[in-house]
Tab-separated table of C-alpha atoms in Angstrom:
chain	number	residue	atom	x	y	z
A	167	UNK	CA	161.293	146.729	81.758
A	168	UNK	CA	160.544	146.850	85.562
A	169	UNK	CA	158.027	145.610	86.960
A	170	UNK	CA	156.414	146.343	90.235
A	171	UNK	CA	153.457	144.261	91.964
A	172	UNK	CA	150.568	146.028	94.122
A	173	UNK	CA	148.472	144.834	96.627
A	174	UNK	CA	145.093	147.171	96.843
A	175	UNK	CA	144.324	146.751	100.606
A	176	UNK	CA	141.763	149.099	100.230
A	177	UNK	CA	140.247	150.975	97.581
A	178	UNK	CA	142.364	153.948	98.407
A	179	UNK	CA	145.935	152.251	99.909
A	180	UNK	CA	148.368	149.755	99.039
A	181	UNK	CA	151.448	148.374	99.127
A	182	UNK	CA	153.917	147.541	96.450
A	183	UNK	CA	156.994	145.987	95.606
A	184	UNK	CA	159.627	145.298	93.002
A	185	UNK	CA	159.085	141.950	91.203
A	186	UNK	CA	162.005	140.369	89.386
A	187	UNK	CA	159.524	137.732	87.386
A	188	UNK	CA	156.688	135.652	87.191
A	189	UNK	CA	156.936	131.868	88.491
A	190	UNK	CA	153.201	130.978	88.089
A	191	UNK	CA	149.861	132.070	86.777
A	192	UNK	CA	146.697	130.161	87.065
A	193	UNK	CA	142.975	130.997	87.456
A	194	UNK	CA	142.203	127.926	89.586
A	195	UNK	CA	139.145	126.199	90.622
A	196	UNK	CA	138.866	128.700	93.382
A	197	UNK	CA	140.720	131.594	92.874
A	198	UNK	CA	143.668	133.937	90.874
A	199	UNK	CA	147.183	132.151	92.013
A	200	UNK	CA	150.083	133.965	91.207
A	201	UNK	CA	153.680	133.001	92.433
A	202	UNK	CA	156.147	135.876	92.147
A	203	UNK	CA	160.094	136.549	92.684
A	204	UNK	CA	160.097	139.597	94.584
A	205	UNK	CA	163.599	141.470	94.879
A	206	UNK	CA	162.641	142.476	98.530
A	207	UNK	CA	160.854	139.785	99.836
A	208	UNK	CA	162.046	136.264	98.044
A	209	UNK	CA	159.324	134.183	96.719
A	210	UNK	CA	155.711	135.640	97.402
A	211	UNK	CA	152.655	133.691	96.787
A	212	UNK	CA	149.749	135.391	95.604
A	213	UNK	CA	145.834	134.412	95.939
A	214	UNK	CA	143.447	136.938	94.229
A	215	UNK	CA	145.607	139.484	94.359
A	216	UNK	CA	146.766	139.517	98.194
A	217	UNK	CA	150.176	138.344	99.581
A	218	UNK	CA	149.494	135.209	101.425
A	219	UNK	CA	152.981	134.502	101.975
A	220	UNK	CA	156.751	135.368	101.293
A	221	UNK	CA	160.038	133.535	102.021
A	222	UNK	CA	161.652	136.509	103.838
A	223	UNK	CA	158.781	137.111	106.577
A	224	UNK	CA	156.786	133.913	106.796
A	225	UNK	CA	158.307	133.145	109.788
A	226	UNK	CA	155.941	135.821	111.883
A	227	UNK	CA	152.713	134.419	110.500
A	228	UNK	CA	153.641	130.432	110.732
A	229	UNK	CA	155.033	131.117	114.446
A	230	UNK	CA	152.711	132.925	115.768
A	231	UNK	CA	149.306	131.142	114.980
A	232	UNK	CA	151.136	127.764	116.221
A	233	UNK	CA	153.284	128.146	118.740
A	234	UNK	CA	151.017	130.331	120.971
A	235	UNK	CA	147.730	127.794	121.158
A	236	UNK	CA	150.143	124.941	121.372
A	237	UNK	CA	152.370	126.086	123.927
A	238	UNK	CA	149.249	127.278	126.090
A	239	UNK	CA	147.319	123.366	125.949
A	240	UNK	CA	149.549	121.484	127.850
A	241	UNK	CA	149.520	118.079	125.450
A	242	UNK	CA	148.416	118.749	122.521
A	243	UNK	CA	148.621	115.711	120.120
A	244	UNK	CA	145.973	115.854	117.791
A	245	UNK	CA	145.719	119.172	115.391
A	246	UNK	CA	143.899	120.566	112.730
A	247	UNK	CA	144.959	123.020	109.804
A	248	UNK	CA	142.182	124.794	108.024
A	249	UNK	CA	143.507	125.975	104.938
A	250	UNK	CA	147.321	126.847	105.090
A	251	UNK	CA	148.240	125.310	101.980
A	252	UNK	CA	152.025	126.383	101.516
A	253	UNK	CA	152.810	124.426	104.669
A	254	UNK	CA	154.058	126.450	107.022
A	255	UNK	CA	151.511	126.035	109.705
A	256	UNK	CA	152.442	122.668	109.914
A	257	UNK	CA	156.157	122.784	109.812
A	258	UNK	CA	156.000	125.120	112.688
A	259	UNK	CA	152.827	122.590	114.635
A	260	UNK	CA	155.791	119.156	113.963
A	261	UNK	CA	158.110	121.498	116.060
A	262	UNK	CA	155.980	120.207	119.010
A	263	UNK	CA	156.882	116.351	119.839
A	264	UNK	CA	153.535	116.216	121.732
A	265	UNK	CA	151.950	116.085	118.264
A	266	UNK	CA	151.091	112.953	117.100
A	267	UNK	CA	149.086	113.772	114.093
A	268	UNK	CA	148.680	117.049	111.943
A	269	UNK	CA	145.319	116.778	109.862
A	270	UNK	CA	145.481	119.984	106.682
A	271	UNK	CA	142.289	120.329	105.017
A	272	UNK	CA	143.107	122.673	101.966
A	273	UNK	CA	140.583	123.611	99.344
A	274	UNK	CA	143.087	124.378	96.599
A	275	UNK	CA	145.691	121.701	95.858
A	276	UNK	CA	147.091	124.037	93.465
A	277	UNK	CA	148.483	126.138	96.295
A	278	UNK	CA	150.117	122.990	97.767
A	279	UNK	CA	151.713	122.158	94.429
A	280	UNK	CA	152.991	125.420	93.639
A	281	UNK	CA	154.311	125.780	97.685
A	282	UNK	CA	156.465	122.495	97.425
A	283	UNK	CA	157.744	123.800	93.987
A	284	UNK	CA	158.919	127.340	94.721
A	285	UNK	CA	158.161	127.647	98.635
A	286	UNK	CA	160.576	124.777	99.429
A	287	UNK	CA	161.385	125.976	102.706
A	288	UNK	CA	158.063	126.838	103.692
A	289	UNK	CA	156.553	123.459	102.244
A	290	UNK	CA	159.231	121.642	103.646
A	291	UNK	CA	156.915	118.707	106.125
A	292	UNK	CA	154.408	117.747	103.732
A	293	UNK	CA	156.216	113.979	103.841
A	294	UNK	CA	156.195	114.150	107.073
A	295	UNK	CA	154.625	110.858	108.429
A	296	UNK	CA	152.941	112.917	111.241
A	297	UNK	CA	151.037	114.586	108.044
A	298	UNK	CA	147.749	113.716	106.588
A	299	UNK	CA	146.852	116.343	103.641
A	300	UNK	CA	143.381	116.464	102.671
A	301	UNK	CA	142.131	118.604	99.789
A	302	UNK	CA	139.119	119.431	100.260
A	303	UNK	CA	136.207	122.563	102.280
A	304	UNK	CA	137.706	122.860	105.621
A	305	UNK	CA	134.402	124.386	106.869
A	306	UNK	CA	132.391	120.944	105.846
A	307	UNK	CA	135.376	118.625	107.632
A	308	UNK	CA	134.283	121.000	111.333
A	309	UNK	CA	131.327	120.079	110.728
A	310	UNK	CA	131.402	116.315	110.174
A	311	UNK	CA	133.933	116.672	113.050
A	312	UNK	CA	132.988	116.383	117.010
A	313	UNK	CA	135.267	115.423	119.836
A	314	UNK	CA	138.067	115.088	117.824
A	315	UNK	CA	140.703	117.721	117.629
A	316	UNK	CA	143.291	119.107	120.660
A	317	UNK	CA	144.046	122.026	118.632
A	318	UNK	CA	142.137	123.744	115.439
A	319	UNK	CA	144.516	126.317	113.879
A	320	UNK	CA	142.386	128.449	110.772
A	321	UNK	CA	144.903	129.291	108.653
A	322	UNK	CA	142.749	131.225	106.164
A	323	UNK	CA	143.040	134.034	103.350
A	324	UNK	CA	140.626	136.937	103.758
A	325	UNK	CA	137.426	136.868	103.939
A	326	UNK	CA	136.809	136.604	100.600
A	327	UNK	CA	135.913	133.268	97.624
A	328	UNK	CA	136.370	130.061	99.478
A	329	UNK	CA	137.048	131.657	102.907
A	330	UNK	CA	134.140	133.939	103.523
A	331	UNK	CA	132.539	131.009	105.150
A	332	UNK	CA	135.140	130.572	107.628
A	333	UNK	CA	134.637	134.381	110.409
A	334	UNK	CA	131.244	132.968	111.087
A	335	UNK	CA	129.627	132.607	114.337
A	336	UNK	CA	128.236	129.562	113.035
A	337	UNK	CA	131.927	127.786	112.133
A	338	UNK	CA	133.417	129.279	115.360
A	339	UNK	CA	130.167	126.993	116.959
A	340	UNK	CA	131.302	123.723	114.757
A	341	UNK	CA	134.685	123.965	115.977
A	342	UNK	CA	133.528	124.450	119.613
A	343	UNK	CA	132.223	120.793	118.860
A	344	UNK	CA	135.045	119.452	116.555
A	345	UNK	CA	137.487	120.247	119.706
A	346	UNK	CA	138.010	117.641	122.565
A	347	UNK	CA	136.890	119.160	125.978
A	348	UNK	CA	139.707	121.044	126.812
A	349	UNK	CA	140.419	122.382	123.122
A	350	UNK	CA	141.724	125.125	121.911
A	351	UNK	CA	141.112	127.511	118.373
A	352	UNK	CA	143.122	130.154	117.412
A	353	UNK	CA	141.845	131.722	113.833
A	354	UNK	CA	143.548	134.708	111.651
A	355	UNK	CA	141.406	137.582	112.323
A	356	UNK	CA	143.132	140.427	110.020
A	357	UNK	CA	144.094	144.115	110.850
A	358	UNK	CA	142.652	146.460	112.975
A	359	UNK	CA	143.373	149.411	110.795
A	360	UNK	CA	141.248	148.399	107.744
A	361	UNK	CA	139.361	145.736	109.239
A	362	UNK	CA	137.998	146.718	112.865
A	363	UNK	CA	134.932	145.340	112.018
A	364	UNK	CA	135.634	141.480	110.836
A	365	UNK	CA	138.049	141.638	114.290
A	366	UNK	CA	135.083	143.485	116.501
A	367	UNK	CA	132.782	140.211	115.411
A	368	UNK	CA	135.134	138.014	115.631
A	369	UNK	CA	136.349	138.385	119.109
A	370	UNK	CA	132.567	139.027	120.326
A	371	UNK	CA	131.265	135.858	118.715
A	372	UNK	CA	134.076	133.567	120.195
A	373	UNK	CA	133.310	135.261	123.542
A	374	UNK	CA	129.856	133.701	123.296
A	375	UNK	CA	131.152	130.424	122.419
A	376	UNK	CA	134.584	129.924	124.617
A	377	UNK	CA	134.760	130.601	128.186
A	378	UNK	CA	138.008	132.217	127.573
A	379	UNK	CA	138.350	134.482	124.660
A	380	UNK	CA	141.751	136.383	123.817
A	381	UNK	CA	142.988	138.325	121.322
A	382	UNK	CA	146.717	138.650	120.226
A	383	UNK	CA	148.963	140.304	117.492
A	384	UNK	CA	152.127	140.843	115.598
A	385	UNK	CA	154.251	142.673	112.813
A	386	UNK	CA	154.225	141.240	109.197
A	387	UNK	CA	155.327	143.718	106.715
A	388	UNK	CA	154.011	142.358	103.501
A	389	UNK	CA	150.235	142.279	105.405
A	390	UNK	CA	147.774	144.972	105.568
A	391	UNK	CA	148.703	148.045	107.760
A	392	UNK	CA	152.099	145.448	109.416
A	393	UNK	CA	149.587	144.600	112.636
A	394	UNK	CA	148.260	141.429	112.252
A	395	UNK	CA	145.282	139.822	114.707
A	396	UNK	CA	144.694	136.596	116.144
A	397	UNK	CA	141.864	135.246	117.896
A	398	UNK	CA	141.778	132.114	120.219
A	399	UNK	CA	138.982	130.091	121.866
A	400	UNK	CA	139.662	128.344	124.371
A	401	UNK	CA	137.658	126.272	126.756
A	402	UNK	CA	139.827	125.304	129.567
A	403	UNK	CA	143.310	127.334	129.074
A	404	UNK	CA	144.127	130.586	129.755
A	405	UNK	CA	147.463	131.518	127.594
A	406	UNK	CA	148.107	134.375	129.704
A	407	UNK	CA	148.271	131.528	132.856
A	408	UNK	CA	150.476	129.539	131.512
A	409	UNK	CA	153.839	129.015	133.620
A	410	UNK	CA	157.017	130.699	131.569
A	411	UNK	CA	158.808	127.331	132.209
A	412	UNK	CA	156.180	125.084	130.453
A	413	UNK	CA	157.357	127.436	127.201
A	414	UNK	CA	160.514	125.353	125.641
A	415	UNK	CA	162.885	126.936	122.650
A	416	UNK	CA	161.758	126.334	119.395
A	417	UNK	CA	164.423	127.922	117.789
A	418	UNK	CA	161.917	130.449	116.170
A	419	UNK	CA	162.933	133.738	114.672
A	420	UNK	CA	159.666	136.107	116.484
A	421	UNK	CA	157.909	134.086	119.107
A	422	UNK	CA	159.943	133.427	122.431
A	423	UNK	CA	158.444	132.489	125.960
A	424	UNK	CA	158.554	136.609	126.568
A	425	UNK	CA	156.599	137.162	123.521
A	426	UNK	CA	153.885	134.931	124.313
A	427	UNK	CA	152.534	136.964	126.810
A	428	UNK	CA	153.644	140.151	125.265
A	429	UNK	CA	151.531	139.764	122.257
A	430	UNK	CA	148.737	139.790	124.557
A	431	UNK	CA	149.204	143.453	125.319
A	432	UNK	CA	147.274	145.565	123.194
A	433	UNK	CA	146.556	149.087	122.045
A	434	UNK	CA	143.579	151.076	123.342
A	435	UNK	CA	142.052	151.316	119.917
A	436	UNK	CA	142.758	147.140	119.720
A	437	UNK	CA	141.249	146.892	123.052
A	438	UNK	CA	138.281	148.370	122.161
A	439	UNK	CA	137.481	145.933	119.611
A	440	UNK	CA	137.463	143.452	122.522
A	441	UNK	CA	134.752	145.406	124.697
């Protein structure tokens, strides 16, 4: 029998692929977790039916919301994870040896233990001594938070369960105070293809909260429409002022010191969103 795996990204497209078996299946606390063997994409982990993650592209995602924030502050040491719970945020954040401490506040332990178990690769600095793991609501740690963090990465699923919380106005405002005085956020902010809205709000609201507001994207294939968002808040750095030479090699596989800047460079139907 073959068996084939489809994401509904909306309620009239998706996107499918082949899947060789079924690793996991658990209704958790929080939400459906499925881990899957996918013949084109490697391991692919699953939360309520969307592709969070997959062995063979994962690199786009993890690079991208790390290395751009933390390349633009210019000594980061202190960072925060919201969510991210198959690691590789913080694999890609211990590439920086400015770092001294990663903090991951993840709602779902299941997704950790599931991530080190199949997602080896991905999960791979969860010993790390730099590492403190913290299951539990990343929107109530921002808010017991103030002064605290260089860098706040939101590493979140959709806006749906547990995350809805998270593309509000009022938790871009908590992080504005969880962040040291020259701090930085970058958040996921989805695609603009299916979700123009969630992206139009989210780069307005941060505008009213950071002095410098930016948006950036990239190509993931196994995400909605391939063009993925980010948006970053930042109160003292501009990323698009940073000097090339400041960027080192972090032997990625998508971001380079070219690309930083280059993501920055967006469509007119993308720039609109921004106005």
């Amino acid at each position: 029998m073959t068996l084939w795996f489809t994401e509904r990204q909306t309620s009239s497209f998706g996107i499918t692929g082949k899947v060789n078996r079924t690793l996991e299946n658990e209704k958790t606390p929080f939400q459906q977790l499925d881990m899957v063997e996918t013949q084109q994409f490697g391991n692919m982990l699953l939360l309520d039916g969307m592709v969070m993650t997959s062995e063979k592209d994962e690199f786009v995602y993890h690079e991208m919301i790390a290395h751009v924030p933390l390349f633009t502050h210019p000594s980061p040491k202190h960072v925060l994870v919201v969510g991210g719970g198959d690691g590789g945020t913080i694999r890609e954040v211990l590439k920086h040896t400015s770092v001294e401490k990663v903090t991951q506040v993840e709602i779902d332990g299941k997704v950790v233990e599931y991530s080190k178990k199949h997602l080896p690769d991905i999960s791979s600095e969860y010993e790390n001594p730099r590492v403190e793991l913290i299951i539990g609501d990343g929107f109530e740690h921002i808010i017991k938070s103030e002064n605290r963090y260089d860098v706040i990465l939101v590493d979140s699923t959709e806006p749906v369960g547990p995350a809805a919380g998270l593309f509000t106005k009022g938790f871009y405002a908590g992080i504005a105070k969880a962040l040291k005085e020259d701090g930085i956020f970058v958040a996921q902010t989805d695609n603009p293809w299916f979700k123009a809205d969630l992206i139009k709000n989210a780069i307005h609201d941060t505008k009213e909260i950071f002095p410098i507001a930016r948006l950036y994207t990239c190509n993931i294939p196994t995400y909605p429409s391939g063009m993925w968002t980010f948006t970053m808040g930042s109160k003292v750095y501009d990323p698009l002022e940073v000097p090339i030479d400041k960027i080192s090699d972090i032997n990625g596989k998508y971001y380079t010191p070219e690309l930083h800047y280059a993501s920055f460079v967006l469509p007119k139907f993308v720039q609109n969103l921004c106005e």
